[in-house]
PDB file of C-alpha atoms and ligand atoms in Angstrom:
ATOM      1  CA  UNK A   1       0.000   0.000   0.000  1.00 45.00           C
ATOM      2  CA  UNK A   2       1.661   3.680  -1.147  1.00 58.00           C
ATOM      3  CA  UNK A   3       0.060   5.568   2.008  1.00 82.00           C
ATOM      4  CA  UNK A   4       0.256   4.498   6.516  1.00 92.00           C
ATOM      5  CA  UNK A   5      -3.773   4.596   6.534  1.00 98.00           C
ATOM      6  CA  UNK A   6      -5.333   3.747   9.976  1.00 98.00           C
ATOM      7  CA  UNK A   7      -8.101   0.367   9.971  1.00 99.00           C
ATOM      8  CA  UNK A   8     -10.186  -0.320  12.478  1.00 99.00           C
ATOM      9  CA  UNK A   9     -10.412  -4.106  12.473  1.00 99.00           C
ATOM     10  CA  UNK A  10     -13.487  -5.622  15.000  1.00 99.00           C
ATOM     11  CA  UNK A  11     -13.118  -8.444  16.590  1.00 98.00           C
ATOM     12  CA  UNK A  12      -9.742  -9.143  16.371  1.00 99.00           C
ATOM     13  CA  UNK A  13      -8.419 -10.312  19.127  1.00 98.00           C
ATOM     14  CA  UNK A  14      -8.809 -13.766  17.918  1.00 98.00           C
ATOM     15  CA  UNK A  15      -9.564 -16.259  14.526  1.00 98.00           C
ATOM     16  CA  UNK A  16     -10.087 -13.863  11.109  1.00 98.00           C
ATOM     17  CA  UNK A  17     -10.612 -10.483  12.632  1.00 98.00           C
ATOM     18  CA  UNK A  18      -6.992 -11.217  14.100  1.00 98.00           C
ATOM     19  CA  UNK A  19      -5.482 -12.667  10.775  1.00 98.00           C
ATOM     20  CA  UNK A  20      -7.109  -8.898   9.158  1.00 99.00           C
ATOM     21  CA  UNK A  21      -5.431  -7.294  11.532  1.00 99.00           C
ATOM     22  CA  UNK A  22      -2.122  -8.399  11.043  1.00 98.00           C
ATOM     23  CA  UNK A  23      -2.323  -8.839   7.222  1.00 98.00           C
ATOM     24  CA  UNK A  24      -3.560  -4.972   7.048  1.00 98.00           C
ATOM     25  CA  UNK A  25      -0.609  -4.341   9.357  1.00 98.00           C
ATOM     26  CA  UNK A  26       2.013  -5.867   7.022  1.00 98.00           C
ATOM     27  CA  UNK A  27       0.653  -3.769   4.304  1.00 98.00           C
ATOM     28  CA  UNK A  28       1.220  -0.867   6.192  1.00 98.00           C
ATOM     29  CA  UNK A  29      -1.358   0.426   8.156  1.00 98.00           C
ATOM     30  CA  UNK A  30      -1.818   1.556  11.632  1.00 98.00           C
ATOM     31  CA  UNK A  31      -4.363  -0.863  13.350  1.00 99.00           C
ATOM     32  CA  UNK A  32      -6.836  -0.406  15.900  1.00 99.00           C
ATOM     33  CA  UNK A  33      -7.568  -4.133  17.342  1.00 99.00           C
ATOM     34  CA  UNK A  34     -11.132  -3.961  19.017  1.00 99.00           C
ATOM     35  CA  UNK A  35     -12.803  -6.348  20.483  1.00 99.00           C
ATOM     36  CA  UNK A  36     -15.005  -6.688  23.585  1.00 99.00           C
ATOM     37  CA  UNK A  37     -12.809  -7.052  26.265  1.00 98.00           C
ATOM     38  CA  UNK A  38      -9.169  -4.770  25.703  1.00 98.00           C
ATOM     39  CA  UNK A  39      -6.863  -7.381  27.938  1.00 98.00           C
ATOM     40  CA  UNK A  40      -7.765  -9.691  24.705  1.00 98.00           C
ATOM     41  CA  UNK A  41      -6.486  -7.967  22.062  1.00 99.00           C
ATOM     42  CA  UNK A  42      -2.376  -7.860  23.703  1.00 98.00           C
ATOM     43  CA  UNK A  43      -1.981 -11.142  21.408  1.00 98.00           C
ATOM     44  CA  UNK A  44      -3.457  -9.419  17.937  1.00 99.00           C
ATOM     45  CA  UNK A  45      -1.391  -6.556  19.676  1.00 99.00           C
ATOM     46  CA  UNK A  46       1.739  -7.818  20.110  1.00 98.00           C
ATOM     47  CA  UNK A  47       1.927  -9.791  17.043  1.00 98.00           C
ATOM     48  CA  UNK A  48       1.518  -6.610  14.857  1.00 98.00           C
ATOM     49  CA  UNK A  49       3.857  -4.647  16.848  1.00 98.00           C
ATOM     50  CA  UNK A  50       6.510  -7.602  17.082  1.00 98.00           C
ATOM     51  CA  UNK A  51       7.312  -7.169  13.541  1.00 98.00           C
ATOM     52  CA  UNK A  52       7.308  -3.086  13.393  1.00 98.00           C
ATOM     53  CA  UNK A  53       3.755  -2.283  13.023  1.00 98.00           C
ATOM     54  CA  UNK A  54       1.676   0.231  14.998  1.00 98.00           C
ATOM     55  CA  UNK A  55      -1.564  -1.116  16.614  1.00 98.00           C
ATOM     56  CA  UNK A  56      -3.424  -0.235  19.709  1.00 98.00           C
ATOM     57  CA  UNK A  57      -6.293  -2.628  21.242  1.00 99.00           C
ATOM     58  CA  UNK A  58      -9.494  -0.953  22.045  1.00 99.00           C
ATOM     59  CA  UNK A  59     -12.095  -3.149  24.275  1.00 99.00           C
ATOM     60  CA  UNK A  60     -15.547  -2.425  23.556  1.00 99.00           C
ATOM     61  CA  UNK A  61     -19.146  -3.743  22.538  1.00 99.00           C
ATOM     62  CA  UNK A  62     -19.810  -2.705  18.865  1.00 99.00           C
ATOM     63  CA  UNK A  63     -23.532  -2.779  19.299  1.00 98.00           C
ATOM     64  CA  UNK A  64     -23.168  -0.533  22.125  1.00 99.00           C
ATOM     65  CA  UNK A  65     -23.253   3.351  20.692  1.00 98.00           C
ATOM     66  CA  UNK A  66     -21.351   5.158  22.743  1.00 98.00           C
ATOM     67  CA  UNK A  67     -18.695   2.218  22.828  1.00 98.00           C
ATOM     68  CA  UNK A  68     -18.764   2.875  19.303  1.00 99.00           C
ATOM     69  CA  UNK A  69     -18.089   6.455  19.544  1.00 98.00           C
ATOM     70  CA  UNK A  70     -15.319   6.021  22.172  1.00 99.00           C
ATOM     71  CA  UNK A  71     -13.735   3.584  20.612  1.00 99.00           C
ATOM     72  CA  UNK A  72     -13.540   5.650  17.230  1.00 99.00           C
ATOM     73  CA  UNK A  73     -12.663   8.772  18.639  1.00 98.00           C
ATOM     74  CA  UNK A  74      -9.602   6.837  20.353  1.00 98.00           C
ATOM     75  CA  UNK A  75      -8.890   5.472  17.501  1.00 99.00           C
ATOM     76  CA  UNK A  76      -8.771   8.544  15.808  1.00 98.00           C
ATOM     77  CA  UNK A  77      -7.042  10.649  18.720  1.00 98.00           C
ATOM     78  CA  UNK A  78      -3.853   7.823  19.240  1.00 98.00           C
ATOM     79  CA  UNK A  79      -3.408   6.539  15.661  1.00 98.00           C
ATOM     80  CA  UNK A  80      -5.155   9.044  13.021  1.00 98.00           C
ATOM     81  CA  UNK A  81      -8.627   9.403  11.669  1.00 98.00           C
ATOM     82  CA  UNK A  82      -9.648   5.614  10.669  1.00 99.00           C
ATOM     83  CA  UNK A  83     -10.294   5.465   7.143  1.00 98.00           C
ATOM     84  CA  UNK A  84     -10.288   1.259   6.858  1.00 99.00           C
ATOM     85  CA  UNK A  85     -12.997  -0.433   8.747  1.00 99.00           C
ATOM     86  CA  UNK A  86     -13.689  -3.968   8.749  1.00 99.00           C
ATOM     87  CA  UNK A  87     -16.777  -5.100  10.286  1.00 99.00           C
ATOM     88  CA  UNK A  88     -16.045  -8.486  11.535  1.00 98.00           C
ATOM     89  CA  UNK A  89     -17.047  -8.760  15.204  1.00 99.00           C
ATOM     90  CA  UNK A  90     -19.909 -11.555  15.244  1.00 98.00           C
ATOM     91  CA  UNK A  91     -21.214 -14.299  17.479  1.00 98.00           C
ATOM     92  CA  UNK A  92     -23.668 -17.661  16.467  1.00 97.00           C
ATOM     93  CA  UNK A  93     -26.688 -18.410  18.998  1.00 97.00           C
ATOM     94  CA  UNK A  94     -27.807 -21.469  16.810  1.00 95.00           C
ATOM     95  CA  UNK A  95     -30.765 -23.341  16.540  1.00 96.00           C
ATOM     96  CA  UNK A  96     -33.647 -24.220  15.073  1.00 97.00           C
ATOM     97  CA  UNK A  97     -36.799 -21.522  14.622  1.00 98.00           C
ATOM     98  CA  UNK A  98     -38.893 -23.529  16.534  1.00 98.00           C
ATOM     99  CA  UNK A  99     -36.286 -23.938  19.539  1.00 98.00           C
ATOM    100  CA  UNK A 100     -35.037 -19.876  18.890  1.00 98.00           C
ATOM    101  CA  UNK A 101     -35.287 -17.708  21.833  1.00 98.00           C
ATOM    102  CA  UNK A 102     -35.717 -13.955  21.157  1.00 98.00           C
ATOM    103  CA  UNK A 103     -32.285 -13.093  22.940  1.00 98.00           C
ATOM    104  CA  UNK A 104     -30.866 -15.454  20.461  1.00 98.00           C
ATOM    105  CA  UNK A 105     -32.413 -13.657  17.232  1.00 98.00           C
ATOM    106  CA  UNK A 106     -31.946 -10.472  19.081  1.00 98.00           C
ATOM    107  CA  UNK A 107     -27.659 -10.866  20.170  1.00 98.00           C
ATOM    108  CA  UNK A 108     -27.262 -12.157  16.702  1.00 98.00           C
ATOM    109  CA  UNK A 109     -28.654  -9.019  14.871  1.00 98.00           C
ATOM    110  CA  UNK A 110     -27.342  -6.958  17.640  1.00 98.00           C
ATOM    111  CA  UNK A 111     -23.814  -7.802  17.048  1.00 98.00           C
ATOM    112  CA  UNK A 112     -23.430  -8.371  12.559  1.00 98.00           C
ATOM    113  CA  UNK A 113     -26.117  -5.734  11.990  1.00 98.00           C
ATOM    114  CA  UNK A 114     -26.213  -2.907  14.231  1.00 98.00           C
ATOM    115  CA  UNK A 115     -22.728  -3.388  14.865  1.00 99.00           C
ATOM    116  CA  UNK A 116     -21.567  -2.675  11.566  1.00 99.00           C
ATOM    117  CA  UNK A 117     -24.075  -0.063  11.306  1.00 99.00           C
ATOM    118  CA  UNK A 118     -22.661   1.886  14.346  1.00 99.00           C
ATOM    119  CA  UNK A 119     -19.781   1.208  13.565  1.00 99.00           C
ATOM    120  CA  UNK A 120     -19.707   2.368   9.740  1.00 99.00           C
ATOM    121  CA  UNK A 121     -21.654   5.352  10.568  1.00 99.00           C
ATOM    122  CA  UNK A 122     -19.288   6.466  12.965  1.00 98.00           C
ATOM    123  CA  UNK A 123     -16.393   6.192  10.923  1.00 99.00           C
ATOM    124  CA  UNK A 124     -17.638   7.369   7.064  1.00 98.00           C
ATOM    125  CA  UNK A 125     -17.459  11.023   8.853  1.00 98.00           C
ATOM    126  CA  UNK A 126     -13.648  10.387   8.862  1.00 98.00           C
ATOM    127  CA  UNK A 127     -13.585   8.763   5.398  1.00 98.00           C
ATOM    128  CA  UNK A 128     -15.746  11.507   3.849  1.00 98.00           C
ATOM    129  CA  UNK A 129     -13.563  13.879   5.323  1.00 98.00           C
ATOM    130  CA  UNK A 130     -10.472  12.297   3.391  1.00 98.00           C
ATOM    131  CA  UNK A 131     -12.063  11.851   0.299  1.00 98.00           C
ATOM    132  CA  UNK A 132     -11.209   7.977   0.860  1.00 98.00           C
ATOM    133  CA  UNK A 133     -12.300   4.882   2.368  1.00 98.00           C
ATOM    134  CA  UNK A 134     -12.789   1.264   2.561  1.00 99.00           C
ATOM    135  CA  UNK A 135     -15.196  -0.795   4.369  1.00 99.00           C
ATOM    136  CA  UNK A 136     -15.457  -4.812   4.364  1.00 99.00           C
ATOM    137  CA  UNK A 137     -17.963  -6.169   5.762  1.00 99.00           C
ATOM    138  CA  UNK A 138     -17.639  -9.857   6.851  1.00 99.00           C
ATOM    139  CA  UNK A 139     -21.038 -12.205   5.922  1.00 98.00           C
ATOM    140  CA  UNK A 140     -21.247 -15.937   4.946  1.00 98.00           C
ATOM    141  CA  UNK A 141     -21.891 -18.937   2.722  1.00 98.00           C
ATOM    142  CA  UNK A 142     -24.676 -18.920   5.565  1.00 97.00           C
ATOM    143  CA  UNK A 143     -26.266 -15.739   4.082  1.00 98.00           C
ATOM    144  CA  UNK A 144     -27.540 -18.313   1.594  1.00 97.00           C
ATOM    145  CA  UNK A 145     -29.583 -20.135   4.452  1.00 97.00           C
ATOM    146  CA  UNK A 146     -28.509 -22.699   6.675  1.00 96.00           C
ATOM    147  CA  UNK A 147     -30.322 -25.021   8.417  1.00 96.00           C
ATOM    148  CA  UNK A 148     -30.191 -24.106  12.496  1.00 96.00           C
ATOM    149  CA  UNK A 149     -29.232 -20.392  11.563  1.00 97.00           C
ATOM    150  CA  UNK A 150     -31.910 -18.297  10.878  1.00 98.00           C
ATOM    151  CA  UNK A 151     -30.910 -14.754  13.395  1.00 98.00           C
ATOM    152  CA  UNK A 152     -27.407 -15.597  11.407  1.00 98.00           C
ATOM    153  CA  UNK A 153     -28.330 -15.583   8.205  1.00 98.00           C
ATOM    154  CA  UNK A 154     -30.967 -13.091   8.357  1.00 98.00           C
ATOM    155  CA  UNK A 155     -28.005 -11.191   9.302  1.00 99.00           C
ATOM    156  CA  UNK A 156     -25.267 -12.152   7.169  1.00 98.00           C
ATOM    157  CA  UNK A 157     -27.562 -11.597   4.340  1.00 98.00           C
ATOM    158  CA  UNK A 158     -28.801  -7.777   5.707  1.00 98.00           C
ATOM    159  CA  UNK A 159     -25.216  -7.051   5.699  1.00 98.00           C
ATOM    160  CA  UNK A 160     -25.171  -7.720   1.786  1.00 98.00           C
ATOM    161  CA  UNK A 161     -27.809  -4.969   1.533  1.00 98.00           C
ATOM    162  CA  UNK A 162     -26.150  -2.669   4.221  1.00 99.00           C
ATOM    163  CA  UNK A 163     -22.858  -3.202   1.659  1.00 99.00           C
ATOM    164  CA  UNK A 164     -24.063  -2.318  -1.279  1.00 99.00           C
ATOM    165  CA  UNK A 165     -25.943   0.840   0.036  1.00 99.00           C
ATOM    166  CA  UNK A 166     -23.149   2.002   1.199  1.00 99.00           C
ATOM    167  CA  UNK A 167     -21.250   1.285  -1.963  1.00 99.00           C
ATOM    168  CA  UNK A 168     -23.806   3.808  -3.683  1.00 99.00           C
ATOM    169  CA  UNK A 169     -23.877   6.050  -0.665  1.00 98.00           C
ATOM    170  CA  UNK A 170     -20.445   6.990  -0.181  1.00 98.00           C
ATOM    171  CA  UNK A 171     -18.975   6.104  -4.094  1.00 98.00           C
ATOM    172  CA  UNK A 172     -19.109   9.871  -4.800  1.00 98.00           C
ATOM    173  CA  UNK A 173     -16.572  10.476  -1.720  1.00 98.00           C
ATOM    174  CA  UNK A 174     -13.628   7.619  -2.805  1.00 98.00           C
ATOM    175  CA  UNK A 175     -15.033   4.891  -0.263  1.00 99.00           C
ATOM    176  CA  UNK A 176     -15.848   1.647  -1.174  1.00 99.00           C
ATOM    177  CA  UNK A 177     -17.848  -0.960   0.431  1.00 99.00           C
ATOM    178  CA  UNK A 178     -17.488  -4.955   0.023  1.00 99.00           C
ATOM    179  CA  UNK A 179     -18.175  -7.666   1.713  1.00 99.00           C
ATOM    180  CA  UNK A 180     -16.277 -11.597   2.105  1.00 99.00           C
ATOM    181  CA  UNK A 181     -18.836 -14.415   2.267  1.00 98.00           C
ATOM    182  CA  UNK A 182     -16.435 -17.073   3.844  1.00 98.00           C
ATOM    183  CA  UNK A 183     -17.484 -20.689   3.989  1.00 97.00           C
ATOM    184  CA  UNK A 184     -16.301 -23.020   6.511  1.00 96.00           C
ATOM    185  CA  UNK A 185     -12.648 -21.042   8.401  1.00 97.00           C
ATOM    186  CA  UNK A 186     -10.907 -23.214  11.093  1.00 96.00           C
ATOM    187  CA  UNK A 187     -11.564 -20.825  14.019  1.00 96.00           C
ATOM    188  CA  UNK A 188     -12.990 -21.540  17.352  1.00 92.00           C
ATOM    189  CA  UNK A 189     -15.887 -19.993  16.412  1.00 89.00           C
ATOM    190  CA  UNK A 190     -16.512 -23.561  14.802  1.00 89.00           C
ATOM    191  CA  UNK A 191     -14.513 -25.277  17.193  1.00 90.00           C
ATOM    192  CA  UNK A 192     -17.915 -24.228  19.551  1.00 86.00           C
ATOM    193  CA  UNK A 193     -20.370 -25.570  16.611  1.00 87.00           C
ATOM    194  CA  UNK A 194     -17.881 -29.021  17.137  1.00 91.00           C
ATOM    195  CA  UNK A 195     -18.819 -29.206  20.354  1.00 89.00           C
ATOM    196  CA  UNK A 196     -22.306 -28.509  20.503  1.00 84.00           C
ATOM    197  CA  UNK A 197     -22.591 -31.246  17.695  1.00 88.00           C
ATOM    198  CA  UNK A 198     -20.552 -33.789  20.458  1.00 93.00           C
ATOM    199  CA  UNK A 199     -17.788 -34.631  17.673  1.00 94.00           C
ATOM    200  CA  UNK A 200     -14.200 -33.701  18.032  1.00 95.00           C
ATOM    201  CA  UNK A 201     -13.036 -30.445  16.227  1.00 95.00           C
ATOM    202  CA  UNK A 202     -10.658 -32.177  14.536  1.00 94.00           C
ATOM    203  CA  UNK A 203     -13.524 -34.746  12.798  1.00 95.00           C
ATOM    204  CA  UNK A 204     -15.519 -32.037  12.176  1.00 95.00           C
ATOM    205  CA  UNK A 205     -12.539 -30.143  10.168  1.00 95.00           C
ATOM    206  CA  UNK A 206     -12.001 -33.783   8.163  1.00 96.00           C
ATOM    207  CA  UNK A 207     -15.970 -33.905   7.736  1.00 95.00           C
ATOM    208  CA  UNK A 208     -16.500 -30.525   6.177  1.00 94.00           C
ATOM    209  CA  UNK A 209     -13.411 -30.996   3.977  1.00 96.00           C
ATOM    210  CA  UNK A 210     -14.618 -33.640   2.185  1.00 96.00           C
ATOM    211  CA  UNK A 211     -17.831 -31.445   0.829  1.00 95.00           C
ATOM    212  CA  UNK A 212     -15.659 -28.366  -0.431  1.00 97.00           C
ATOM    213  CA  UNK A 213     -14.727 -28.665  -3.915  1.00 97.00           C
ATOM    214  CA  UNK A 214     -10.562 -27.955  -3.200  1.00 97.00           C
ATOM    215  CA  UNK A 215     -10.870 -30.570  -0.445  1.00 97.00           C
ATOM    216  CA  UNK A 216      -9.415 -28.031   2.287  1.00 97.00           C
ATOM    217  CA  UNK A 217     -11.182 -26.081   5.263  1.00 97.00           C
ATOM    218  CA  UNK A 218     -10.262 -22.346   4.918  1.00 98.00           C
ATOM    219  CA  UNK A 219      -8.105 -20.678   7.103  1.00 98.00           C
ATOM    220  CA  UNK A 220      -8.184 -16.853   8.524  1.00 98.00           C
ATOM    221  CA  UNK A 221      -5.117 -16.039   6.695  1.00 98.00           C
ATOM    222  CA  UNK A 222      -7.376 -16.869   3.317  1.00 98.00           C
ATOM    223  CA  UNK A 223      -9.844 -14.463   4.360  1.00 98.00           C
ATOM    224  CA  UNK A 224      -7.243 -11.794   5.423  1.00 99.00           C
ATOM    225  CA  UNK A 225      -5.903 -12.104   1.414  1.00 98.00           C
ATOM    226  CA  UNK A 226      -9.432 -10.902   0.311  1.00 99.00           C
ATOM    227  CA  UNK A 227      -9.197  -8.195   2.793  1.00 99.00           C
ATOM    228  CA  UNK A 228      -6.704  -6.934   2.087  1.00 98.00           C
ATOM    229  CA  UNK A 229      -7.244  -6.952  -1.887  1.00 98.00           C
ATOM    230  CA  UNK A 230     -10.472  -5.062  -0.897  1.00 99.00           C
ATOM    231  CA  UNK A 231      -8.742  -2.409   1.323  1.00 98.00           C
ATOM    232  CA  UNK A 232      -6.041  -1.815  -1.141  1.00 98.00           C
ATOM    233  CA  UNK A 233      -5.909   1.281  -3.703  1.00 97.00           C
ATOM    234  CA  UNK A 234      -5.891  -1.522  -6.230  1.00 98.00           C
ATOM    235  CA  UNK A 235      -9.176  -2.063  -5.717  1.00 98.00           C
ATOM    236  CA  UNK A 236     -10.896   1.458  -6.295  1.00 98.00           C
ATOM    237  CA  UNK A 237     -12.930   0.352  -8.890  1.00 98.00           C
ATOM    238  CA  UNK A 238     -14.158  -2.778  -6.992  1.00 98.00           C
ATOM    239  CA  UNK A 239     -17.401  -1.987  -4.683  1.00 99.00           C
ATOM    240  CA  UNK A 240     -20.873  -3.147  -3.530  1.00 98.00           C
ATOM    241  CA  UNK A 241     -19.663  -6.773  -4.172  1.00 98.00           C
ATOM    242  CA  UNK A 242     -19.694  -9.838  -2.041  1.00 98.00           C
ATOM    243  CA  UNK A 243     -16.690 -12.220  -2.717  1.00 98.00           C
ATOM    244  CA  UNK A 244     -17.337 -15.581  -1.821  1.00 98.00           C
ATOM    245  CA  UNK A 245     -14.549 -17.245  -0.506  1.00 98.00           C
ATOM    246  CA  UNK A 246     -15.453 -20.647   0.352  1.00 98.00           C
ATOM    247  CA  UNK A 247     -13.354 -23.015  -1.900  1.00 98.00           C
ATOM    248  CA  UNK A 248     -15.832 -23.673  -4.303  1.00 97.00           C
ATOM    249  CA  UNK A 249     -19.380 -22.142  -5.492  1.00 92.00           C
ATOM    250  CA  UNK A 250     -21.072 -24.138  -2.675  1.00 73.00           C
ATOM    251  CA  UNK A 251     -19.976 -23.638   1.318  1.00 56.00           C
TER     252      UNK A 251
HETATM  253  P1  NAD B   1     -14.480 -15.903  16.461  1.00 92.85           P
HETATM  254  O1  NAD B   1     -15.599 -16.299  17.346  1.00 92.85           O
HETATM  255  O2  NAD B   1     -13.216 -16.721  16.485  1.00 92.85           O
HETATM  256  O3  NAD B   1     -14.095 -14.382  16.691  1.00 92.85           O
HETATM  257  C1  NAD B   1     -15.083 -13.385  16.772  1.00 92.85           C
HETATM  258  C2  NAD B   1     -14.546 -12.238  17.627  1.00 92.85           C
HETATM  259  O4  NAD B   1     -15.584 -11.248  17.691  1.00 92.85           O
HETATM  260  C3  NAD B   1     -14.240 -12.682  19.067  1.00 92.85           C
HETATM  261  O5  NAD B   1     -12.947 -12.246  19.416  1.00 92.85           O
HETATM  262  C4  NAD B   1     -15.324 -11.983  19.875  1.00 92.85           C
HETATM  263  O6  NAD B   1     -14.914 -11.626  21.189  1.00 92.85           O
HETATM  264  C5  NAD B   1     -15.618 -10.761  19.020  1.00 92.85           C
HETATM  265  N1  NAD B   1     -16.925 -10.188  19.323  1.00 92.85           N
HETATM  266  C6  NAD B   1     -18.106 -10.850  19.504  1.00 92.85           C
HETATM  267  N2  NAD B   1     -19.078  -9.988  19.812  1.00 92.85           N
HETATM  268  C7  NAD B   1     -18.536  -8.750  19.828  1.00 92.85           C
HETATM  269  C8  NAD B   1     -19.028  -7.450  20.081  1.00 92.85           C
HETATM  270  N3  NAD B   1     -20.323  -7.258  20.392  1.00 92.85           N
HETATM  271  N4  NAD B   1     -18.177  -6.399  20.014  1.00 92.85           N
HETATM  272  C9  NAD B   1     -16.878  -6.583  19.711  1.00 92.85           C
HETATM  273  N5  NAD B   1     -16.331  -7.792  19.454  1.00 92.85           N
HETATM  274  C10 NAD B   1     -17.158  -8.867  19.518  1.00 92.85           C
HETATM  275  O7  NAD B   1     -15.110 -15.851  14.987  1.00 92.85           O
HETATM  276  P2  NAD B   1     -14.441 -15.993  13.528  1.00 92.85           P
HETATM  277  O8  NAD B   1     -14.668 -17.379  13.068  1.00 92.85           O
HETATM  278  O9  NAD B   1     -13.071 -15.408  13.519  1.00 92.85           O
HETATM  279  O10 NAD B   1     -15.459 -15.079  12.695  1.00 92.85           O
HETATM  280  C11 NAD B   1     -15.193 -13.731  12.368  1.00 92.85           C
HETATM  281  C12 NAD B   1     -16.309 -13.222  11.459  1.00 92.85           C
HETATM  282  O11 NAD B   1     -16.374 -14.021  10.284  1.00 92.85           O
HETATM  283  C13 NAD B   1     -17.695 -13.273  12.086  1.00 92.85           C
HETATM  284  O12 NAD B   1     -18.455 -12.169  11.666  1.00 92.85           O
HETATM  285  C14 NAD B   1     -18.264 -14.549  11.522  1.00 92.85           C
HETATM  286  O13 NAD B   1     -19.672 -14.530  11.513  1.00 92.85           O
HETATM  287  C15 NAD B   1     -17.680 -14.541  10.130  1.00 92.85           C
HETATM  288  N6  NAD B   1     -17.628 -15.862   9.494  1.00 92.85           N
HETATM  289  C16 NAD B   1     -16.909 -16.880  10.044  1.00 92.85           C
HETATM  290  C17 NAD B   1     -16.877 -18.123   9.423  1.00 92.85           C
HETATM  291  C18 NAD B   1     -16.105 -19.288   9.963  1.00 92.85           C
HETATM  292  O14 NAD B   1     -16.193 -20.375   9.339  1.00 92.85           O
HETATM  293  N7  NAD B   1     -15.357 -19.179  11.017  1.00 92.85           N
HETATM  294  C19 NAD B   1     -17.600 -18.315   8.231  1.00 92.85           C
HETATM  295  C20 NAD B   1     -18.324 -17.242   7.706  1.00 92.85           C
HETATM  296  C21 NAD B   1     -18.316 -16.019   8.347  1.00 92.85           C
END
């Protein structure tokens, strides 16, 4: 990347929104690591830093408003106005509609949706300001539907809308919005799904394998490549889309 910009990656102390972080680090930019809790980001943290980067970690709830506003304006005050923000921050509460609690439809939305919505709106004031900006937006294979996932995918699939309004939104100002669909990523995200399922992590990792078309399961770094492809000046011309990275047409 020719210029130091400053990205705000969300939940990053751990599994993609950490491999973001670091990958938008190496490519030169200052990084704000949030997540809910500070003490967790040291690791996302340290590994930037460890290698010459500049990062800070940030604790706070991105469906919480004035979270979001603190944690921008820090951003803004220690690194530089933020003009990179990836929404990735997200949490599952699975299971079936018939078995779905309201707190479990409600977190869900809470934390993809209005997250990224509080999060984005905070920030495009410092993007329209520079004439410049990039925004990913992390959904799914499960925006597609998925059986046991309905708060999710509602969600992951509102965030496709949320993109590409904001692609035609803030266009005229040099921001661009795009969102990654991953499909299956070894984090513990899924480790969690592993368990709930009662199968090891590691037989769920061989299980899924064997129905993507390049035989692998993906891992963060993959989805940090897109990222950063999507954050890059390279990529001007490239907005409102959802890249599906998944190993195949089918999660
Ligand atoms: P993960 O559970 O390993 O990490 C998510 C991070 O988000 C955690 O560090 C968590 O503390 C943080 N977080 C949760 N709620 C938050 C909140 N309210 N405010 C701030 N931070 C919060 O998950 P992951 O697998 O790395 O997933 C990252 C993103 O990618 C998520 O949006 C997820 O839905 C999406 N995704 C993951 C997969 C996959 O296979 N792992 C597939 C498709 C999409």
């Amino acid at each position: 990347m020719s210029e130091t910009r400053v990205a705000i990656v969300t939940g990053a102390a751990r599994g993609i929104g950490a491999a973001i972080a670091r990958r938008l680090a190496a490519d030169g930019n200052h990084v704000a690591v949030l997540d809910l809790r500070e003490e967790d980001t040291a690791s996302t943290v340290a590994a930037i830093t460890d290698k010459g980067g500049k990062a800070i970690g940030i604790g706070a709830d991105v469906s919480v408003g004035p979270h979001v506003q603190a944690a921008v304006a820090r951003t803004a005050q220690e690194l530089g106005a933020p003009t990179v923000l990836v929404n990735n921050a997200g949490i599952l509460r699975d299971n079936m509609l018939f078995k779905m609690a309201d707190e479990d439809w409600d977190a869900v939305v809470a934390v993809h949706l209005r997250g990224a919505f509080l999060m984005s709106r905070e920030v495009q004031r410092h993007q329209v300001e520079a004439r410049w900006g990039r925004v990913v937006n992390l959904s799914s294979t499960s925006a597609l539907g998925n059986r046991g996932q309905a708060n999710y995918a509602a969600a992951k699939a509102g965030l496709q809308g949320f993109t590409k309004t904001l692609a035609i939104e803030l266009g005229p100002f040099g921001i661009t919005a795009n969102a990654i669909a991953p499909g299956f990523i070894a984090t513990d995200m899924l480790r969690a799904s592993a368990a709930r399922l009662g199968i090891s992590f590691e037989e769920y990792l061989g299980a899924a394998a064997q129905q993507i078309p390049v035989r692998r399961v993906g891992q963060p770094d993959d989805i940090a490549a897109a990222a950063s492809y999507l954050c890059s000046d390279e990529a001007s011309f490239v907005s409102g889309q959802v890249l599906y990275v998944a190993g195949g047409p089918q999660a």
